[in-house]
PDB file of C-alpha atoms and ligand atoms in Angstrom:
ATOM      1  CA  UNK A1199      -9.791  59.686 116.039  1.00  0.00           C
ATOM      2  CA  UNK A1200     -11.680  57.266 113.782  1.00  0.00           C
ATOM      3  CA  UNK A1201     -15.227  56.140 114.477  1.00  0.00           C
ATOM      4  CA  UNK A1202     -15.473  52.893 116.373  1.00  0.00           C
ATOM      5  CA  UNK A1203     -18.226  51.123 114.500  1.00  0.00           C
ATOM      6  CA  UNK A1204     -21.612  50.064 115.808  1.00  0.00           C
ATOM      7  CA  UNK A1205     -23.894  52.549 114.058  1.00  0.00           C
ATOM      8  CA  UNK A1206     -23.989  52.669 110.276  1.00  0.00           C
ATOM      9  CA  UNK A1207     -23.773  56.073 108.585  1.00  0.00           C
ATOM     10  CA  UNK A1208     -26.021  56.687 105.620  1.00  0.00           C
ATOM     11  CA  UNK A1209     -24.499  58.215 102.500  1.00  0.00           C
ATOM     12  CA  UNK A1210     -27.042  61.026 102.305  1.00  0.00           C
ATOM     13  CA  UNK A1211     -26.205  64.575 103.414  1.00  0.00           C
ATOM     14  CA  UNK A1212     -27.563  65.377 106.830  1.00  0.00           C
ATOM     15  CA  UNK A1213     -28.866  68.457 108.534  1.00  0.00           C
ATOM     16  CA  UNK A1214     -28.260  67.451 112.119  1.00  0.00           C
ATOM     17  CA  UNK A1215     -25.113  68.091 114.141  1.00  0.00           C
ATOM     18  CA  UNK A1216     -24.935  66.351 117.521  1.00  0.00           C
ATOM     19  CA  UNK A1217     -22.459  67.723 120.058  1.00  0.00           C
ATOM     20  CA  UNK A1218     -21.970  65.634 123.193  1.00  0.00           C
ATOM     21  CA  UNK A1219     -19.411  65.490 125.968  1.00  0.00           C
ATOM     22  CA  UNK A1220     -19.125  65.601 129.731  1.00  0.00           C
ATOM     23  CA  UNK A1221     -20.395  68.621 131.621  1.00  0.00           C
ATOM     24  CA  UNK A1222     -17.648  71.248 131.581  1.00  0.00           C
ATOM     25  CA  UNK A1223     -16.021  70.072 128.337  1.00  0.00           C
ATOM     26  CA  UNK A1224     -17.067  73.275 126.579  1.00  0.00           C
ATOM     27  CA  UNK A1225     -19.960  72.030 124.406  1.00  0.00           C
ATOM     28  CA  UNK A1226     -22.088  75.145 124.789  1.00  0.00           C
ATOM     29  CA  UNK A1227     -19.284  77.525 123.770  1.00  0.00           C
ATOM     30  CA  UNK A1228     -18.598  75.365 120.731  1.00  0.00           C
ATOM     31  CA  UNK A1229     -22.292  75.320 119.810  1.00  0.00           C
ATOM     32  CA  UNK A1230     -22.520  79.109 120.055  1.00  0.00           C
ATOM     33  CA  UNK A1231     -19.552  79.442 117.725  1.00  0.00           C
ATOM     34  CA  UNK A1232     -21.126  76.988 115.272  1.00  0.00           C
ATOM     35  CA  UNK A1233     -24.325  79.012 115.265  1.00  0.00           C
ATOM     36  CA  UNK A1234     -22.383  82.159 114.440  1.00  0.00           C
ATOM     37  CA  UNK A1235     -20.162  80.638 111.815  1.00  0.00           C
ATOM     38  CA  UNK A1236     -22.348  78.119 109.991  1.00  0.00           C
ATOM     39  CA  UNK A1237     -24.841  79.465 107.493  1.00  0.00           C
ATOM     40  CA  UNK A1238     -28.383  78.159 108.010  1.00  0.00           C
ATOM     41  CA  UNK A1239     -27.536  76.807 111.481  1.00  0.00           C
ATOM     42  CA  UNK A1240     -30.266  76.552 114.075  1.00  0.00           C
ATOM     43  CA  UNK A1241     -30.150  75.787 117.794  1.00  0.00           C
ATOM     44  CA  UNK A1242     -32.521  73.071 118.966  1.00  0.00           C
ATOM     45  CA  UNK A1243     -34.257  74.200 122.161  1.00  0.00           C
ATOM     46  CA  UNK A1244     -34.638  71.138 124.395  1.00  0.00           C
ATOM     47  CA  UNK A1245     -37.273  70.664 127.050  1.00  0.00           C
ATOM     48  CA  UNK A1246     -35.995  69.966 130.551  1.00  0.00           C
ATOM     49  CA  UNK A1247     -37.289  69.418 134.051  1.00  0.00           C
ATOM     50  CA  UNK A1248     -34.234  71.003 135.660  1.00  0.00           C
ATOM     51  CA  UNK A1249     -34.531  74.471 137.174  1.00  0.00           C
ATOM     52  CA  UNK A1250     -33.201  77.411 135.147  1.00  0.00           C
ATOM     53  CA  UNK A1251     -29.744  78.731 136.036  1.00  0.00           C
ATOM     54  CA  UNK A1252     -29.277  82.437 136.583  1.00  0.00           C
ATOM     55  CA  UNK A1253     -29.560  84.160 133.219  1.00  0.00           C
ATOM     56  CA  UNK A1254     -31.209  81.276 131.401  1.00  0.00           C
ATOM     57  CA  UNK A1255     -34.312  82.224 129.459  1.00  0.00           C
ATOM     58  CA  UNK A1256     -37.310  79.951 128.995  1.00  0.00           C
ATOM     59  CA  UNK A1257     -37.792  79.158 125.323  1.00  0.00           C
ATOM     60  CA  UNK A1258     -34.276  80.274 124.473  1.00  0.00           C
ATOM     61  CA  UNK A1259     -31.843  78.120 126.432  1.00  0.00           C
ATOM     62  CA  UNK A1260     -34.376  75.458 127.282  1.00  0.00           C
ATOM     63  CA  UNK A1261     -38.088  75.056 127.555  1.00  0.00           C
ATOM     64  CA  UNK A1262     -38.406  74.552 131.321  1.00  0.00           C
ATOM     65  CA  UNK A1263     -41.284  72.209 132.124  1.00  0.00           C
ATOM     66  CA  UNK A1264     -42.604  70.258 135.102  1.00  0.00           C
ATOM     67  CA  UNK A1265     -42.062  66.510 135.379  1.00  0.00           C
ATOM     68  CA  UNK A1266     -45.748  65.939 134.625  1.00  0.00           C
ATOM     69  CA  UNK A1267     -45.589  68.044 131.492  1.00  0.00           C
ATOM     70  CA  UNK A1268     -42.416  66.303 130.350  1.00  0.00           C
ATOM     71  CA  UNK A1269     -44.049  62.915 130.880  1.00  0.00           C
ATOM     72  CA  UNK A1270     -47.095  64.012 128.856  1.00  0.00           C
ATOM     73  CA  UNK A1271     -44.834  65.228 126.051  1.00  0.00           C
ATOM     74  CA  UNK A1272     -43.070  61.856 126.045  1.00  0.00           C
ATOM     75  CA  UNK A1273     -46.333  59.964 125.952  1.00  0.00           C
ATOM     76  CA  UNK A1274     -47.514  62.083 123.037  1.00  0.00           C
ATOM     77  CA  UNK A1275     -44.324  61.111 121.171  1.00  0.00           C
ATOM     78  CA  UNK A1276     -43.135  64.700 120.900  1.00  0.00           C
ATOM     79  CA  UNK A1277     -39.442  63.902 121.368  1.00  0.00           C
ATOM     80  CA  UNK A1278     -36.904  62.779 118.817  1.00  0.00           C
ATOM     81  CA  UNK A1279     -34.953  61.550 121.838  1.00  0.00           C
ATOM     82  CA  UNK A1280     -35.100  61.998 125.576  1.00  0.00           C
ATOM     83  CA  UNK A1281     -32.973  60.958 128.527  1.00  0.00           C
ATOM     84  CA  UNK A1282     -32.582  61.289 132.265  1.00  0.00           C
ATOM     85  CA  UNK A1283     -29.354  62.955 133.349  1.00  0.00           C
ATOM     86  CA  UNK A1284     -28.560  63.123 137.077  1.00  0.00           C
ATOM     87  CA  UNK A1285     -32.183  62.933 138.091  1.00  0.00           C
ATOM     88  CA  UNK A1286     -33.545  65.459 135.547  1.00  0.00           C
ATOM     89  CA  UNK A1287     -35.164  64.852 132.188  1.00  0.00           C
ATOM     90  CA  UNK A1288     -34.053  66.390 128.898  1.00  0.00           C
ATOM     91  CA  UNK A1289     -35.632  65.953 125.473  1.00  0.00           C
ATOM     92  CA  UNK A1290     -35.277  67.158 121.883  1.00  0.00           C
ATOM     93  CA  UNK A1291     -38.560  68.166 120.249  1.00  0.00           C
ATOM     94  CA  UNK A1292     -39.011  66.177 117.041  1.00  0.00           C
ATOM     95  CA  UNK A1293     -41.293  68.385 114.934  1.00  0.00           C
ATOM     96  CA  UNK A1294     -39.255  71.596 114.740  1.00  0.00           C
ATOM     97  CA  UNK A1295     -36.162  69.593 113.916  1.00  0.00           C
ATOM     98  CA  UNK A1296     -37.664  67.627 111.090  1.00  0.00           C
ATOM     99  CA  UNK A1297     -39.245  70.791 109.681  1.00  0.00           C
ATOM    100  CA  UNK A1298     -35.941  72.677 109.860  1.00  0.00           C
ATOM    101  CA  UNK A1299     -33.981  69.852 108.250  1.00  0.00           C
ATOM    102  CA  UNK A1300     -36.556  69.588 105.467  1.00  0.00           C
ATOM    103  CA  UNK A1301     -36.243  73.345 104.962  1.00  0.00           C
ATOM    104  CA  UNK A1302     -32.494  72.904 104.441  1.00  0.00           C
ATOM    105  CA  UNK A1303     -31.273  74.094 107.831  1.00  0.00           C
ATOM    106  CA  UNK A1304     -28.531  72.630 109.980  1.00  0.00           C
ATOM    107  CA  UNK A1305     -29.788  71.936 113.455  1.00  0.00           C
ATOM    108  CA  UNK A1306     -27.314  71.846 116.338  1.00  0.00           C
ATOM    109  CA  UNK A1307     -28.177  69.441 119.135  1.00  0.00           C
ATOM    110  CA  UNK A1308     -26.247  69.641 122.405  1.00  0.00           C
ATOM    111  CA  UNK A1309     -27.316  66.400 124.047  1.00  0.00           C
ATOM    112  CA  UNK A1310     -25.924  63.633 126.224  1.00  0.00           C
ATOM    113  CA  UNK A1311     -24.702  60.219 125.051  1.00  0.00           C
ATOM    114  CA  UNK A1312     -28.024  58.478 125.689  1.00  0.00           C
ATOM    115  CA  UNK A1313     -29.604  61.023 123.370  1.00  0.00           C
ATOM    116  CA  UNK A1314     -26.806  60.727 120.829  1.00  0.00           C
ATOM    117  CA  UNK A1315     -27.399  56.999 120.578  1.00  0.00           C
ATOM    118  CA  UNK A1316     -31.127  57.530 119.950  1.00  0.00           C
ATOM    119  CA  UNK A1317     -30.444  60.150 117.278  1.00  0.00           C
ATOM    120  CA  UNK A1318     -27.878  57.875 115.600  1.00  0.00           C
ATOM    121  CA  UNK A1319     -30.527  55.177 115.308  1.00  0.00           C
ATOM    122  CA  UNK A1320     -33.267  57.479 114.018  1.00  0.00           C
ATOM    123  CA  UNK A1321     -31.207  59.840 111.881  1.00  0.00           C
ATOM    124  CA  UNK A1322     -28.018  58.013 110.915  1.00  0.00           C
ATOM    125  CA  UNK A1323     -27.120  60.765 108.457  1.00  0.00           C
ATOM    126  CA  UNK A1324     -26.488  63.130 111.410  1.00  0.00           C
ATOM    127  CA  UNK A1325     -22.920  64.170 112.253  1.00  0.00           C
ATOM    128  CA  UNK A1326     -22.032  63.220 115.825  1.00  0.00           C
ATOM    129  CA  UNK A1327     -19.109  64.829 117.607  1.00  0.00           C
ATOM    130  CA  UNK A1328     -17.899  64.110 121.130  1.00  0.00           C
ATOM    131  CA  UNK A1329     -16.007  66.837 122.989  1.00  0.00           C
ATOM    132  CA  UNK A1330     -13.323  65.755 125.470  1.00  0.00           C
ATOM    133  CA  UNK A1331     -11.559  67.871 128.080  1.00  0.00           C
ATOM    134  CA  UNK A1332      -7.749  67.852 127.775  1.00  0.00           C
ATOM    135  CA  UNK A1333      -7.454  66.423 131.297  1.00  0.00           C
ATOM    136  CA  UNK A1334      -9.720  65.493 134.192  1.00  0.00           C
ATOM    137  CA  UNK A1335      -8.217  68.392 136.171  1.00  0.00           C
ATOM    138  CA  UNK A1336      -9.272  70.850 133.462  1.00  0.00           C
ATOM    139  CA  UNK A1337     -12.807  69.532 133.673  1.00  0.00           C
ATOM    140  CA  UNK A1338     -12.858  69.986 137.456  1.00  0.00           C
ATOM    141  CA  UNK A1339     -11.475  73.520 137.149  1.00  0.00           C
ATOM    142  CA  UNK A1340     -13.933  74.529 134.388  1.00  0.00           C
ATOM    143  CA  UNK A1341     -16.967  73.151 136.181  1.00  0.00           C
ATOM    144  CA  UNK A1342     -16.008  74.687 139.508  1.00  0.00           C
ATOM    145  CA  UNK A1343     -15.078  77.964 137.788  1.00  0.00           C
ATOM    146  CA  UNK A1344     -18.416  78.557 136.131  1.00  0.00           C
ATOM    147  CA  UNK A1345     -20.146  78.524 139.529  1.00  0.00           C
ATOM    148  CA  UNK A1346     -23.495  77.421 138.131  1.00  0.00           C
ATOM    149  CA  UNK A1347     -23.843  74.255 140.217  1.00  0.00           C
ATOM    150  CA  UNK A1348     -24.169  73.577 143.918  1.00  0.00           C
ATOM    151  CA  UNK A1349     -21.357  71.575 145.540  1.00  0.00           C
ATOM    152  CA  UNK A1350     -23.523  68.460 145.403  1.00  0.00           C
ATOM    153  CA  UNK A1351     -24.438  68.989 141.735  1.00  0.00           C
ATOM    154  CA  UNK A1352     -20.780  69.561 140.909  1.00  0.00           C
ATOM    155  CA  UNK A1353     -19.824  66.278 142.544  1.00  0.00           C
ATOM    156  CA  UNK A1354     -22.541  64.406 140.665  1.00  0.00           C
ATOM    157  CA  UNK A1355     -21.578  65.924 137.326  1.00  0.00           C
ATOM    158  CA  UNK A1356     -17.925  65.052 137.828  1.00  0.00           C
ATOM    159  CA  UNK A1357     -18.832  61.523 138.852  1.00  0.00           C
ATOM    160  CA  UNK A1358     -20.892  61.247 135.667  1.00  0.00           C
ATOM    161  CA  UNK A1359     -18.083  62.495 133.390  1.00  0.00           C
ATOM    162  CA  UNK A1360     -15.912  59.376 133.197  1.00  0.00           C
ATOM    163  CA  UNK A1361     -18.958  57.172 132.660  1.00  0.00           C
ATOM    164  CA  UNK A1362     -20.145  59.452 129.880  1.00  0.00           C
ATOM    165  CA  UNK A1363     -16.808  59.266 128.068  1.00  0.00           C
ATOM    166  CA  UNK A1364     -16.770  55.463 128.370  1.00  0.00           C
ATOM    167  CA  UNK A1365     -20.403  55.250 127.249  1.00  0.00           C
ATOM    168  CA  UNK A1366     -19.643  57.348 124.167  1.00  0.00           C
ATOM    169  CA  UNK A1367     -16.812  55.051 123.134  1.00  0.00           C
ATOM    170  CA  UNK A1368     -18.823  51.898 123.876  1.00  0.00           C
ATOM    171  CA  UNK A1369     -21.790  53.174 121.865  1.00  0.00           C
ATOM    172  CA  UNK A1370     -19.721  53.499 118.686  1.00  0.00           C
ATOM    173  CA  UNK A1371     -22.096  56.261 117.614  1.00  0.00           C
ATOM    174  CA  UNK A1372     -19.666  59.184 117.635  1.00  0.00           C
ATOM    175  CA  UNK A1373     -17.894  59.750 114.351  1.00  0.00           C
ATOM    176  CA  UNK A1374     -15.452  62.271 115.753  1.00  0.00           C
ATOM    177  CA  UNK A1375     -13.720  62.983 119.056  1.00  0.00           C
ATOM    178  CA  UNK A1376     -12.248  66.435 119.600  1.00  0.00           C
ATOM    179  CA  UNK A1377     -10.171  67.554 122.583  1.00  0.00           C
ATOM    180  CA  UNK A1378     -11.200  71.037 123.675  1.00  0.00           C
ATOM    181  CA  UNK A1379      -7.993  72.562 124.946  1.00  0.00           C
ATOM    182  CA  UNK A1380      -7.950  75.987 123.276  1.00  0.00           C
ATOM    183  CA  UNK A1381     -11.508  76.921 122.338  1.00  0.00           C
ATOM    184  CA  UNK A1382     -10.746  78.810 119.090  1.00  0.00           C
ATOM    185  CA  UNK A1383      -8.769  75.832 117.772  1.00  0.00           C
ATOM    186  CA  UNK A1384     -11.498  73.383 118.765  1.00  0.00           C
ATOM    187  CA  UNK A1385     -14.107  75.495 117.007  1.00  0.00           C
ATOM    188  CA  UNK A1386     -12.033  75.439 113.807  1.00  0.00           C
ATOM    189  CA  UNK A1387     -11.675  71.656 114.098  1.00  0.00           C
ATOM    190  CA  UNK A1388     -15.412  71.155 114.619  1.00  0.00           C
ATOM    191  CA  UNK A1389     -16.237  73.533 111.763  1.00  0.00           C
ATOM    192  CA  UNK A1390     -13.968  71.657 109.407  1.00  0.00           C
ATOM    193  CA  UNK A1391     -15.574  68.335 110.395  1.00  0.00           C
ATOM    194  CA  UNK A1392     -19.067  69.691 109.817  1.00  0.00           C
ATOM    195  CA  UNK A1393     -18.137  71.331 106.506  1.00  0.00           C
ATOM    196  CA  UNK A1394     -16.546  68.128 105.289  1.00  0.00           C
ATOM    197  CA  UNK A1395     -19.491  65.968 106.334  1.00  0.00           C
ATOM    198  CA  UNK A1396     -22.105  68.399 105.038  1.00  0.00           C
ATOM    199  CA  UNK A1397     -20.450  69.335 101.837  1.00  0.00           C
ATOM    200  CA  UNK A1398     -22.496  72.390 100.848  1.00  0.00           C
ATOM    201  CA  UNK A1399     -22.224  74.409 104.105  1.00  0.00           C
TER     202      UNK A1399
HETATM  203  P1  5GP B1622     -27.219  71.069 131.537  1.00  0.00           P
HETATM  204  O1  5GP B1622     -28.084  70.800 132.748  1.00  0.00           O
HETATM  205  O2  5GP B1622     -25.782  71.294 131.910  1.00  0.00           O
HETATM  206  O3  5GP B1622     -27.779  72.160 130.666  1.00  0.00           O
HETATM  207  O4  5GP B1622     -27.241  69.740 130.660  1.00  0.00           O
HETATM  208  C1  5GP B1622     -26.913  68.527 131.240  1.00  0.00           C
HETATM  209  C2  5GP B1622     -26.669  67.491 130.151  1.00  0.00           C
HETATM  210  O5  5GP B1622     -27.873  67.266 129.433  1.00  0.00           O
HETATM  211  C3  5GP B1622     -25.635  67.923 129.128  1.00  0.00           C
HETATM  212  O6  5GP B1622     -24.802  66.815 128.832  1.00  0.00           O
HETATM  213  C4  5GP B1622     -26.465  68.304 127.933  1.00  0.00           C
HETATM  214  O7  5GP B1622     -25.751  68.123 126.728  1.00  0.00           O
HETATM  215  C5  5GP B1622     -27.598  67.313 128.061  1.00  0.00           C
HETATM  216  N1  5GP B1622     -28.806  67.727 127.335  1.00  0.00           N
HETATM  217  C6  5GP B1622     -29.295  68.966 127.131  1.00  0.00           C
HETATM  218  N2  5GP B1622     -30.416  68.907 126.391  1.00  0.00           N
HETATM  219  C7  5GP B1622     -30.627  67.606 126.097  1.00  0.00           C
HETATM  220  C8  5GP B1622     -31.624  66.918 125.355  1.00  0.00           C
HETATM  221  O8  5GP B1622     -32.559  67.455 124.790  1.00  0.00           O
HETATM  222  N3  5GP B1622     -31.513  65.553 125.313  1.00  0.00           N
HETATM  223  C9  5GP B1622     -30.491  64.889 125.926  1.00  0.00           C
HETATM  224  N4  5GP B1622     -30.457  63.556 125.777  1.00  0.00           N
HETATM  225  N5  5GP B1622     -29.546  65.506 126.632  1.00  0.00           N
HETATM  226  C10 5GP B1622     -29.609  66.855 126.716  1.00  0.00           C
END
């Protein structure tokens, strides 16, 4: 699907890959595959105020911080972007990203649309990809199936999904939309987009 205008892309090669999409679309699986398959790829560890899920490791999946700490980090200007998603804060640390990009690495950011819009404004050379579920029913089944959310959280995330898809389209900041039906095929599609956009990967 073509980009829908709104945010200008610079001609320079970029080192930032933004992956967004509603909860349950399969972003994290796609990001893991990108990290394995792309040379010089690096995962950006976001800070968040949400509680860790079972198996999540502080400093690896996220840096889990209190609301006060997050607020202090924001005030100190430590984030490239930050956003509130269903009552919790999430933010991308600016320094490690800029350093990695300058060192020639490709940083993968799995962030929501509010964050994607901020990154598009600050780093227009980034590649921004939005992941869609094949159907709403698939999204419901995937979210319920992973059993990481309470019933209330699940409801809130599903309620957020349609708005997030509409917000992505309205923002005009996503260059590519991919439908994640069969994961291996989606990964190939995303890889080919990234390789094309960042010509020397
Ligand atoms: P989850 O709680 O499922 O890990 O993430 C919830 C949402 O927050 C997802 O859409 C995820 O992509 C987004 N997210 C994770 N880290 C960041 C971040 O640093 N900034 C922004 N804006 N969104 C993030």
